[in-house]
CSV table of C-alpha atoms in Angstrom, one decimal:
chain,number,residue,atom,x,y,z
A,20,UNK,CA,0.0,0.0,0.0
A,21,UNK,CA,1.4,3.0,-0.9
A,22,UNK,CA,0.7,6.5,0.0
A,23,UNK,CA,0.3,9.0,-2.1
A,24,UNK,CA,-2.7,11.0,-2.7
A,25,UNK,CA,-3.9,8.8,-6.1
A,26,UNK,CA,-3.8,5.7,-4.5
A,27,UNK,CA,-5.2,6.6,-1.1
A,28,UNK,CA,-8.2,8.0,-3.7
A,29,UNK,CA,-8.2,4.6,-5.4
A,30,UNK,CA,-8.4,3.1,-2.3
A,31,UNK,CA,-11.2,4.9,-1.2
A,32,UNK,CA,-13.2,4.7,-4.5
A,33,UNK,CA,-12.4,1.1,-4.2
A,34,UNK,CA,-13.7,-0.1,-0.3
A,35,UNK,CA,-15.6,3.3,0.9
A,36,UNK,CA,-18.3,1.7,-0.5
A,37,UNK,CA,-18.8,-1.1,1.6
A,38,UNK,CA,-17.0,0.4,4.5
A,39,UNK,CA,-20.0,2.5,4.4
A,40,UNK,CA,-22.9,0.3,3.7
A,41,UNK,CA,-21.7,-1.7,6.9
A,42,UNK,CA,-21.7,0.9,9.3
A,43,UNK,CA,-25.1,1.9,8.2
A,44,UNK,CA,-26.3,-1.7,8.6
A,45,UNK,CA,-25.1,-1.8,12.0
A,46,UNK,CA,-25.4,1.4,12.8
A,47,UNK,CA,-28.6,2.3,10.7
A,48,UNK,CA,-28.0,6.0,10.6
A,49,UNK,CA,-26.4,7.5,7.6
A,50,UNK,CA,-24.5,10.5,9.2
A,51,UNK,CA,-22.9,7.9,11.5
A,52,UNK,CA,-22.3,5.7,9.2
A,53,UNK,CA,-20.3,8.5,7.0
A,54,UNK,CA,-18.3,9.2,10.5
A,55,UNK,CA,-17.2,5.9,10.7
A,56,UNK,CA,-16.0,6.0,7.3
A,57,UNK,CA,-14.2,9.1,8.2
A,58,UNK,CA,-12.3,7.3,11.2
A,59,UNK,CA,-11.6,3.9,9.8
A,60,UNK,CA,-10.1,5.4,6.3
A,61,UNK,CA,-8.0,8.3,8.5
A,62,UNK,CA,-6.5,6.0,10.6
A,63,UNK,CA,-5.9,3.7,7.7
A,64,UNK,CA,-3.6,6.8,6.3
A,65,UNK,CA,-2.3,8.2,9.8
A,66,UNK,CA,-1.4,4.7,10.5
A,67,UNK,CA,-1.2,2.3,7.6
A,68,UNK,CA,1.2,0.0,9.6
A,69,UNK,CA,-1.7,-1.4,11.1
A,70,UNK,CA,-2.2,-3.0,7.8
A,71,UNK,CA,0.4,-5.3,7.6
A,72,UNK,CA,-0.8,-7.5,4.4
A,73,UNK,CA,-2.0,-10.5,6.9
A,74,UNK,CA,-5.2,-10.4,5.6
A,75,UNK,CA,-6.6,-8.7,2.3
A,76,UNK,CA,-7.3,-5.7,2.6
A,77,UNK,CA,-11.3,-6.5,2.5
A,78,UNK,CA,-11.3,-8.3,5.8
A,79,UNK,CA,-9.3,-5.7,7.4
A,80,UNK,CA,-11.4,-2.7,6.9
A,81,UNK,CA,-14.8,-5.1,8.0
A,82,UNK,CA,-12.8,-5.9,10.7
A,83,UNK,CA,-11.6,-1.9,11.3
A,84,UNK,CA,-15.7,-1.5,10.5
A,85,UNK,CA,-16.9,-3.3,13.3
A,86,UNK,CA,-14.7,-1.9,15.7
A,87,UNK,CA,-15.1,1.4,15.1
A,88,UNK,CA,-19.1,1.0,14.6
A,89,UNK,CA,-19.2,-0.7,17.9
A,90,UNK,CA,-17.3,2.1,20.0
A,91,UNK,CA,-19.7,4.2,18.8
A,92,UNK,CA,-22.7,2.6,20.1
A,93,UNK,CA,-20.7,1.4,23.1
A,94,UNK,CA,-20.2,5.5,24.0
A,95,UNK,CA,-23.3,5.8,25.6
A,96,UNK,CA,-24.3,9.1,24.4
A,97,UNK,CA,-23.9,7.6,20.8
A,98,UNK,CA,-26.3,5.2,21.9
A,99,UNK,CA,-29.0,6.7,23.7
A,100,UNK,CA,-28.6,9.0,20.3
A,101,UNK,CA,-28.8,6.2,17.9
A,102,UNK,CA,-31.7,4.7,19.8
A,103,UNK,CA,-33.9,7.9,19.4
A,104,UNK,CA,-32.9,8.5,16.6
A,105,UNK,CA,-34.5,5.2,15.2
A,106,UNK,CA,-37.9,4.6,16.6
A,107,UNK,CA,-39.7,1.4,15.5
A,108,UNK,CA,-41.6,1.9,12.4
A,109,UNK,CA,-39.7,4.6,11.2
A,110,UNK,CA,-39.0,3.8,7.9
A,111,UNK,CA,-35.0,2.8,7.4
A,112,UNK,CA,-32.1,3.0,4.8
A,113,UNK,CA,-33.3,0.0,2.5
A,114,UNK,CA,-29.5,-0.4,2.4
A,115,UNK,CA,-29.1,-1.7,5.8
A,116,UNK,CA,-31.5,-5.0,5.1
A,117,UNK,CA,-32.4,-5.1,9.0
A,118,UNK,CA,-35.9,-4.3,10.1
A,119,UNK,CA,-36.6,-1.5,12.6
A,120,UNK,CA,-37.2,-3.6,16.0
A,121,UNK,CA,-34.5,-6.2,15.4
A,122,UNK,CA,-31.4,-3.2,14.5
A,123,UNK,CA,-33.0,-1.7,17.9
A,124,UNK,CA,-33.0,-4.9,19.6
A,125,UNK,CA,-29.6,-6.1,18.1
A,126,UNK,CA,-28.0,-2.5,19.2
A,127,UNK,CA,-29.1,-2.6,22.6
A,128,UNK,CA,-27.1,-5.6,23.2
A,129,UNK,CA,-24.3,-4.8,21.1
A,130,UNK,CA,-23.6,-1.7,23.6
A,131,UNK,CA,-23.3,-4.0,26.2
A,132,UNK,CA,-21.7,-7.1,24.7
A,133,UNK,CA,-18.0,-7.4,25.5
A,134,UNK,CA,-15.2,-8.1,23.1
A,135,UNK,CA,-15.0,-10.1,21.0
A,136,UNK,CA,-18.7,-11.5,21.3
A,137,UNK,CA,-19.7,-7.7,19.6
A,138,UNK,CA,-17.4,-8.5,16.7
A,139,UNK,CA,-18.9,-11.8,16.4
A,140,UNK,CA,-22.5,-11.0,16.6
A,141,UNK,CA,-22.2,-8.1,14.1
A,142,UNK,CA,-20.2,-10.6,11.9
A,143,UNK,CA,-23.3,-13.4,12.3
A,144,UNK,CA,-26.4,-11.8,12.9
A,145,UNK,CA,-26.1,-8.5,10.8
A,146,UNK,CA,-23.3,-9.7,8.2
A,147,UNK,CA,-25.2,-13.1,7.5
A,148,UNK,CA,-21.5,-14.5,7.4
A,149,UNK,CA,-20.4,-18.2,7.8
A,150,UNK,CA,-18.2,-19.4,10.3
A,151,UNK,CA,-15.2,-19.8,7.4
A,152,UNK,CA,-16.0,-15.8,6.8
A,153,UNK,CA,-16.0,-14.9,10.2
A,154,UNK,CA,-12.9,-16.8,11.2
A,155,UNK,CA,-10.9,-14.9,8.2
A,156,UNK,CA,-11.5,-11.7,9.7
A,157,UNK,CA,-10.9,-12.3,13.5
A,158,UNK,CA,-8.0,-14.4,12.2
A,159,UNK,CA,-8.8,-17.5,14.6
A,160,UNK,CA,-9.7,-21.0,14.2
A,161,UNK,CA,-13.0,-22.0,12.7
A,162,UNK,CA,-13.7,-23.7,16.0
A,163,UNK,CA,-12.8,-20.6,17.3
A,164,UNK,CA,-15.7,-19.0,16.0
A,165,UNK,CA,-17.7,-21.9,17.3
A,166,UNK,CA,-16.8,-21.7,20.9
A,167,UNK,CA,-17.5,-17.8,20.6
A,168,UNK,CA,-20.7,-18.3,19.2
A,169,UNK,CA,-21.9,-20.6,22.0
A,170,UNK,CA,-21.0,-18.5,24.6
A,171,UNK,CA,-22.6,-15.4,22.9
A,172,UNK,CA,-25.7,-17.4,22.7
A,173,UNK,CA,-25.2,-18.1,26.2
A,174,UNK,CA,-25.0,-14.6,27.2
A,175,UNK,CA,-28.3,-14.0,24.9
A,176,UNK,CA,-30.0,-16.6,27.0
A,177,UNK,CA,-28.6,-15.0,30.6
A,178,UNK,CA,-30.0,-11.8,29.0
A,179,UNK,CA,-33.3,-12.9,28.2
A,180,UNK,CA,-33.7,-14.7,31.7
A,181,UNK,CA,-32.6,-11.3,33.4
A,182,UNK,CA,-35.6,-9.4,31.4
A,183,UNK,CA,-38.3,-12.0,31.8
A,184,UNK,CA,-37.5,-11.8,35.9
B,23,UNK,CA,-34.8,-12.3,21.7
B,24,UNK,CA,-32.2,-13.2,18.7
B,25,UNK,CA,-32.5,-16.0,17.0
B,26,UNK,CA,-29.4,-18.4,17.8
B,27,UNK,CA,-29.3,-19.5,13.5
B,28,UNK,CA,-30.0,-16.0,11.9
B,29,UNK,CA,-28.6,-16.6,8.6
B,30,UNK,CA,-30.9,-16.1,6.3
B,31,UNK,CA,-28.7,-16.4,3.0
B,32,UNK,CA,-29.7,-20.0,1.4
B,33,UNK,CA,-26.8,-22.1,1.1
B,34,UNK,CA,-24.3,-21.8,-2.2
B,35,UNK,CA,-25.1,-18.6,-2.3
B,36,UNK,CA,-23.2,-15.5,-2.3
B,37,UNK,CA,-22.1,-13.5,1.2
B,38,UNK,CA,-21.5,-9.5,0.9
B,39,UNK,CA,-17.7,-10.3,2.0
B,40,UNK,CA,-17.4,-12.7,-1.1
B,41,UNK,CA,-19.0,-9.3,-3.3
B,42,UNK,CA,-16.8,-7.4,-1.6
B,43,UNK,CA,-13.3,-9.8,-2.1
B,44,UNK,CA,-14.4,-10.5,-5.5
B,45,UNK,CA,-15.2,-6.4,-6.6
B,46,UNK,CA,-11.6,-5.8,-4.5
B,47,UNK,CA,-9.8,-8.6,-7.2
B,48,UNK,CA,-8.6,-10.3,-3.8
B,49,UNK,CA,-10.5,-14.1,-4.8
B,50,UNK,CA,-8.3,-16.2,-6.6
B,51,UNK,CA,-9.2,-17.2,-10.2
B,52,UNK,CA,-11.0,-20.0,-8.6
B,53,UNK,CA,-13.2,-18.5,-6.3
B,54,UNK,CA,-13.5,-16.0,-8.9
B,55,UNK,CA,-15.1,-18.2,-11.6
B,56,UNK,CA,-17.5,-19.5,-8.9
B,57,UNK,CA,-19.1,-16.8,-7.8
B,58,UNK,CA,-19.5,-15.5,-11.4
B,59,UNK,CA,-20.9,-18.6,-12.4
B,60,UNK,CA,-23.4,-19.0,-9.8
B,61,UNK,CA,-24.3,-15.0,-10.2
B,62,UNK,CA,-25.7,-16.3,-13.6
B,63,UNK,CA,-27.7,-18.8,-12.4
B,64,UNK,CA,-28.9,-17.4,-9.5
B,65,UNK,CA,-31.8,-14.3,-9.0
B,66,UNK,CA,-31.4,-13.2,-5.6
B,67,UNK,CA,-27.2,-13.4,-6.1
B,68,UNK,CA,-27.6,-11.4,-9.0
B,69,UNK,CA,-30.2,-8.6,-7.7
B,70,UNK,CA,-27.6,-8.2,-4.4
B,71,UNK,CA,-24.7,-7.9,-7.1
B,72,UNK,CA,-26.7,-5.2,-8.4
B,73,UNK,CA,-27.9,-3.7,-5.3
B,74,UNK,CA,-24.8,-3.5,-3.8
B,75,UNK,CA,-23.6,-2.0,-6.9
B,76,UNK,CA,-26.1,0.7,-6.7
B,77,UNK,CA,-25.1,1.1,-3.6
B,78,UNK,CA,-21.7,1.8,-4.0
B,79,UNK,CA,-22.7,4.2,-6.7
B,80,UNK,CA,-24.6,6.4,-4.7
B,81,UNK,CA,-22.3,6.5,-2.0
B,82,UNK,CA,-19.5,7.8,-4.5
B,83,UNK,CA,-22.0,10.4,-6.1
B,84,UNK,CA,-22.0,12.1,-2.3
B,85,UNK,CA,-18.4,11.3,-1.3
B,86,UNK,CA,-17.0,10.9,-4.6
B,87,UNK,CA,-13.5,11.5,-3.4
B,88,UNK,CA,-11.1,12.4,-0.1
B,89,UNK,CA,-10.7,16.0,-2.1
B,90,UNK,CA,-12.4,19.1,-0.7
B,91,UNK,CA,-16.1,19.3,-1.5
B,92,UNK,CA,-17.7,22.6,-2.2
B,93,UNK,CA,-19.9,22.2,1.2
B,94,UNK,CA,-23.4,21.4,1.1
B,95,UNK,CA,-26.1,22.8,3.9
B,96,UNK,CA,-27.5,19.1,4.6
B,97,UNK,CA,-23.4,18.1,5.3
B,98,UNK,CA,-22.6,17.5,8.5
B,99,UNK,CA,-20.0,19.4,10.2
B,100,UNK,CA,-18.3,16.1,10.9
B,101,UNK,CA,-17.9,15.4,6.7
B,102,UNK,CA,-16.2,18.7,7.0
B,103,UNK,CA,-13.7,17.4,9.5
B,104,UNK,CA,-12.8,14.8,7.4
B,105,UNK,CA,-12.3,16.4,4.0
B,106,UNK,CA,-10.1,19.1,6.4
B,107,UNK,CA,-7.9,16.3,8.2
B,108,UNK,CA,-8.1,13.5,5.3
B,109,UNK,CA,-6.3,16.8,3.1
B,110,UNK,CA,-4.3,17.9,6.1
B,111,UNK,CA,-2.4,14.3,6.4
B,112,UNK,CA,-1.7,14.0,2.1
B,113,UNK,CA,-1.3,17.7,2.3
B,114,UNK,CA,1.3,17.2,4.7
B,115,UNK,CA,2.9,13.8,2.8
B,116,UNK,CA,2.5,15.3,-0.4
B,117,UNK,CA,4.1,18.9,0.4
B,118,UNK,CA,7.0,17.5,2.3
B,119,UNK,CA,7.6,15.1,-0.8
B,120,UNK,CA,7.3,17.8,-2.6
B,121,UNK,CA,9.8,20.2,-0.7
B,122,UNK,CA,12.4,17.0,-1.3
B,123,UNK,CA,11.5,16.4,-4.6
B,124,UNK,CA,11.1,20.0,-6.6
B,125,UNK,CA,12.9,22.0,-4.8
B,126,UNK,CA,16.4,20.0,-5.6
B,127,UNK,CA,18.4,20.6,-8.4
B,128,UNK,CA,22.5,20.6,-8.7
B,129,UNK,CA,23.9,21.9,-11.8
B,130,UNK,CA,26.0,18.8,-12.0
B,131,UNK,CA,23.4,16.5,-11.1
B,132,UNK,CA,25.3,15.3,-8.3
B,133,UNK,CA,24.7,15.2,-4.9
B,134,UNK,CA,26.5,16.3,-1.8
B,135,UNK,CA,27.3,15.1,1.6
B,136,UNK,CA,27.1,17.6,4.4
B,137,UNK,CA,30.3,17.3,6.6
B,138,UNK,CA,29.2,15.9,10.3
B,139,UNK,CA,25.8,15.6,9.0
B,140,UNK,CA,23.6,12.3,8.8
B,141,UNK,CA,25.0,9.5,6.8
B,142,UNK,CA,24.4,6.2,5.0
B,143,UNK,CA,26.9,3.3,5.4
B,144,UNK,CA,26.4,-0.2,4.3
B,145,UNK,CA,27.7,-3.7,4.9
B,146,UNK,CA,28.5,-6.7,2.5
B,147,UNK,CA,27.8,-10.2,3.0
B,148,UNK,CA,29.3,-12.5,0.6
B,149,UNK,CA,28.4,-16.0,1.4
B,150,UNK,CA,29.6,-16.0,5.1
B,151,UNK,CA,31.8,-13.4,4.6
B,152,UNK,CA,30.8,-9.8,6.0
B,153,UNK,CA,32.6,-7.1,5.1
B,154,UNK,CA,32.3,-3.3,5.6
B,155,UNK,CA,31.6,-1.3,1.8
B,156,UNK,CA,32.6,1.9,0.8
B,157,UNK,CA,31.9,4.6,-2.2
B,158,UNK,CA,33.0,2.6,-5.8
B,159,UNK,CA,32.2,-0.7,-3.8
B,160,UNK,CA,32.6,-3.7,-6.1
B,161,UNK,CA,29.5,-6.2,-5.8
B,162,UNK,CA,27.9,-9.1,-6.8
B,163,UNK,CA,24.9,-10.7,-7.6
B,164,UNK,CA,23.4,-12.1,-4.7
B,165,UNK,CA,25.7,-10.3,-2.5
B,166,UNK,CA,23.4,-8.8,0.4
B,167,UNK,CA,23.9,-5.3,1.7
B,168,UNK,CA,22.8,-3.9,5.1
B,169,UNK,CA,22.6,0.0,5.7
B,170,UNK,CA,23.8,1.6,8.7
B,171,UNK,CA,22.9,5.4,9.5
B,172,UNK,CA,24.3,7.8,11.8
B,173,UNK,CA,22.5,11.1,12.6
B,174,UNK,CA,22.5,13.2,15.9
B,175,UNK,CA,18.9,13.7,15.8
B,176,UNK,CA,15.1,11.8,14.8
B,177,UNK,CA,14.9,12.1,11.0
B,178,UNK,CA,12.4,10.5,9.2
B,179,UNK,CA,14.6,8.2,6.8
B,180,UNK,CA,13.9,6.9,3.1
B,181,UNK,CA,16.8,4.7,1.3
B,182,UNK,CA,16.3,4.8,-2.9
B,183,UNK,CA,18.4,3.0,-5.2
B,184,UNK,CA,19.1,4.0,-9.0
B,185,UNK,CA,20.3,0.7,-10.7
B,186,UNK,CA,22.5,0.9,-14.1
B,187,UNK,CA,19.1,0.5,-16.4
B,188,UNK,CA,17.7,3.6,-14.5
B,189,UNK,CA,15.3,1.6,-12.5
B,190,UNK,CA,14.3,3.4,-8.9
B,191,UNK,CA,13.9,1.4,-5.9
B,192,UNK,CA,13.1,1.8,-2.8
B,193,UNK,CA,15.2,-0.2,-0.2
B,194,UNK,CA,13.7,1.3,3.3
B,195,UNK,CA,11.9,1.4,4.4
B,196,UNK,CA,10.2,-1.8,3.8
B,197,UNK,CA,7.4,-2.6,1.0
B,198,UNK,CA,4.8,-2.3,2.7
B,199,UNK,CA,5.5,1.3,4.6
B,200,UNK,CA,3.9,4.2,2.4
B,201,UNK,CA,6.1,6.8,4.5
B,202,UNK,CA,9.4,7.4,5.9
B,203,UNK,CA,10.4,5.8,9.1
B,204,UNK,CA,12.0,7.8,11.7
B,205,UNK,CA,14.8,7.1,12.5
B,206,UNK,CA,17.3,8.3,15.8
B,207,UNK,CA,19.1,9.6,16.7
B,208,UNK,CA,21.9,6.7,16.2
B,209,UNK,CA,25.1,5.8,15.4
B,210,UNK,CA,25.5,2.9,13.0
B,211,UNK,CA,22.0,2.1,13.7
B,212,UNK,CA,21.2,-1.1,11.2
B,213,UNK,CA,18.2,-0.4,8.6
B,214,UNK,CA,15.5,-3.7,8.4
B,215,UNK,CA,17.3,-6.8,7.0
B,216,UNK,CA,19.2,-5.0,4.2
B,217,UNK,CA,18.7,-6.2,0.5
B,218,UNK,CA,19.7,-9.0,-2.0
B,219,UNK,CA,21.3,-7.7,-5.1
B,220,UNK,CA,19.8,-8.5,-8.2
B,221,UNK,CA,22.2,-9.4,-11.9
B,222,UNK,CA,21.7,-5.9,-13.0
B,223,UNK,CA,25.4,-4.9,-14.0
B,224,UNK,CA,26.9,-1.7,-13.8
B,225,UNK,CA,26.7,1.2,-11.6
B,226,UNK,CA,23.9,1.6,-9.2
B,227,UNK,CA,23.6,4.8,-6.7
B,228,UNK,CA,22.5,4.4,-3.3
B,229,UNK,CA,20.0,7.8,-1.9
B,230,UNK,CA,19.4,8.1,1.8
B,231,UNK,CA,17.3,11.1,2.4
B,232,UNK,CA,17.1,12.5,6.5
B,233,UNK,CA,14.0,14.7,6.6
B,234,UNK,CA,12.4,16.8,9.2
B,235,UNK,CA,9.2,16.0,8.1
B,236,UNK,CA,7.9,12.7,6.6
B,237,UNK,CA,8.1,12.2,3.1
B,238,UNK,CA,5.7,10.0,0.7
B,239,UNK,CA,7.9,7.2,-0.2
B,240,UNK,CA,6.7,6.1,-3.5
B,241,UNK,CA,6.5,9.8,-5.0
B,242,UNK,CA,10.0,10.2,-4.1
B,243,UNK,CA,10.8,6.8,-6.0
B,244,UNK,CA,8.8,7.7,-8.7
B,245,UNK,CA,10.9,11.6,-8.6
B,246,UNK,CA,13.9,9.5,-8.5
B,247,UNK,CA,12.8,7.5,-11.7
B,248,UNK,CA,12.0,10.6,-13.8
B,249,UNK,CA,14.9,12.9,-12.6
B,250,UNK,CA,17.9,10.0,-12.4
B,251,UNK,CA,19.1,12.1,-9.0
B,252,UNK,CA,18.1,13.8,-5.7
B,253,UNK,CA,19.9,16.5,-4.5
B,254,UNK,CA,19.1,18.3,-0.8
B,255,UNK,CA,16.4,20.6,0.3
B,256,UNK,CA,15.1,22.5,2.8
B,257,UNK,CA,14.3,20.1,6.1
B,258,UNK,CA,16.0,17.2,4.2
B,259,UNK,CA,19.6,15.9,3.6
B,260,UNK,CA,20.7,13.6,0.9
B,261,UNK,CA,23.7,11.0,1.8
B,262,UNK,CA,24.3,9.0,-0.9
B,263,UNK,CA,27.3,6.3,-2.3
B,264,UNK,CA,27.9,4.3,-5.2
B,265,UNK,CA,28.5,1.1,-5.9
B,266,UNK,CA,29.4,-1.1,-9.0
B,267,UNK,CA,27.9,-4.6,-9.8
B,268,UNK,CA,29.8,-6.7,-11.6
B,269,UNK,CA,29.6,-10.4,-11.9
């Protein structure tokens, strides 16, 4: 990767794109979305080291995505923002292929989901990936994935319990 | 609650991450074929191909590029501050490439090496042989060469190369870096794991350029390409030596 100013711009026209339609999916607001594009391609230049070629270049950024989608909503302003911001019913970005109530529901655990089960539900739930997929990007084991996917549905469970008491 | 299976794609067909690999040319010629082939036979892989690629289009027609947009009352401040710092950091690569590149120009072509300033120094190992080079240095093919650098203070360090055919390369920092690396201050501090030495014959000049500021590497190898030499500029010095490859 190299950094001047026509291929950073090839680079952008190239994965912007998808960078963006992600964060919208999981975030489902289009400013934030835009914002998170803004912070994953910045650091991407402030920083490219980070990007050491381990991975293509594809997996990084939806890995870069998540993350930096997922601090958002974790920041609880951001949240109670996001929340309000999206009312059930309301109608949404047809882009981000998630109804109303489930992004809602989905967001409200994300915030409090801890690493790496909020990488891993974005990656299964609102990415529609398979374990292969998802096991590319966190750069673990297939089985990996598995073991992460039981306990997040573990903590779902423990969640549910919690509400229904 | 979540449902514990919600994968909704039906199997064999295509994932968004697969799109994305496959418009990114990262899926081998394989995986490649595959997904091509089953985009033809397929209608709901074909309307998401198409979607997403809709998509994509309208996301470049509002934030067609990382340049300056003429702003827009519905933008939000925050698009502002990244067209302001996206063109603050290749402002700030491009102009201090540009002050190393442009502003250099020796009537003789040559280049010059600043008494008690920073300087390049290299090493030759020759099978299992390691000896110290110096300016004219006869070399091999397959001989490998380590740099050393001195300089009294942090500089942020690029090391070019101008082979006999005229070919630039860059040998530090390494491939994947886009910018300089800083670098001390140090005394004989030893660059990376130095570099094997192809069969091209003849003279071949190596550049170290010490800048204050960091520098784009690949428009200064490109600069080097076009103008055959670098010379010194403000907020950078050039060390450079010679050697000769022979077989």
């Amino acid at each position: 990767m190299t950094g001047d100013a026509n291929t950073l711009d090839a680079l952008y026209r190239r994965h912007a794109p998808s960078v963006f339609r992600r964060a919208l999916r999981i975030l489902g607001n289009p400013a934030d979305a835009h914002e998170v594009v803004q912070d994953v391609f910045l650091s991407l230049f402030e920083r490219p080291e980070q990007y050491q070629a381990k991975s293509a270049l594809t997996t990084f950024l939806y890995s870069a995505t998540t993350h930096a989608a997922l601090n958002r909503i974790r920041n609880q302003k951001n949240r109670l923002r996001l929340l309000s911001d999206q009312l059930p019913g309301e109608p949404m970005d047809r882009s981000t292929h998630t109804n109303p109530e489930r992004l809602l529901e989905l967001q409200g655990l994300l915030g409090r989901l801890p690493e790496p089960l909020g990488a891993v539900a974005v990656h299964y739930y609102l990415d529609e990936l398979s374990h292969d997929e998802i096991a590319r990007i966190l750069g673990c084991s297939r089985r990996h994935v598995g073991h992460l996917l039981e306990r997040l549905t573990a903590w779902v469970r423990a969640e549910e319990k919690e509400e229904s008491c | 609650m979540l449902s514990t299976n919600p994968v909704e794609r039906p199997p064999g067909c295509v994932s968004d991450l697969a799109f994305d690999e496959w418009h990114a040319d990262e899926l081998d010629a394989h995986a490649a074929s595959e997904l091509e082939g089953h985009i033809e036979t397929c209608a709901r892989c074909s309307d998401r191909k198409r979607e997403l690629e809709e998509g994509a289009r309208a996301f470049l027609e509002s934030f067609p590029t990382l340049s300056p947009r003429t702003e827009e009352p519905s933008r939000r401040r925050g698009a502002h501050r990244f067209d302001a710092r996206v063109m603050a950091v290749v402002a700030s690569l491009t102009a201090a490439a540009a002050v190393v590149l442009f502003a250099v120009r020796h009537e003789d072509g040559g280049v010059t090496r600043s008494k008690g300033g920073p300087h390049i120094g290299f090493y030759v190992k020759r099978g299992e042989r390691v000896f110290e080079g110096g300016p004219g240095e006869k070399v091999r093919e397959g001989d490998r060469l380590r740099f050393v650098v001195t300089t009294t203070e942090a500089r942020h360090l690029v090391v070019l190369s101008l082979d006999a055919k005229h070919v630039a390369s860059i040998y530090y920092p390494a491939m994947s870096a886009s910018t300089s690396e800083s670098v001390g201050p140090a005394r004989n501090y030893a660059l990376g794991s130095g570099v094997e030495l192809d069969d091209t014959l003849g003279e071949e000049t190596v550049y170290a350029l010490f800048c204050d500021q960091p520098v784009v590497v690949e428009t200064a190898r490109a600069r080097l390409q076009k103008e055959r030499t670098l010379g010194e500029s403000p907020g950078c010095v050039v060390d450079s030596f010679t050697i000769v490859k022979e077989r």
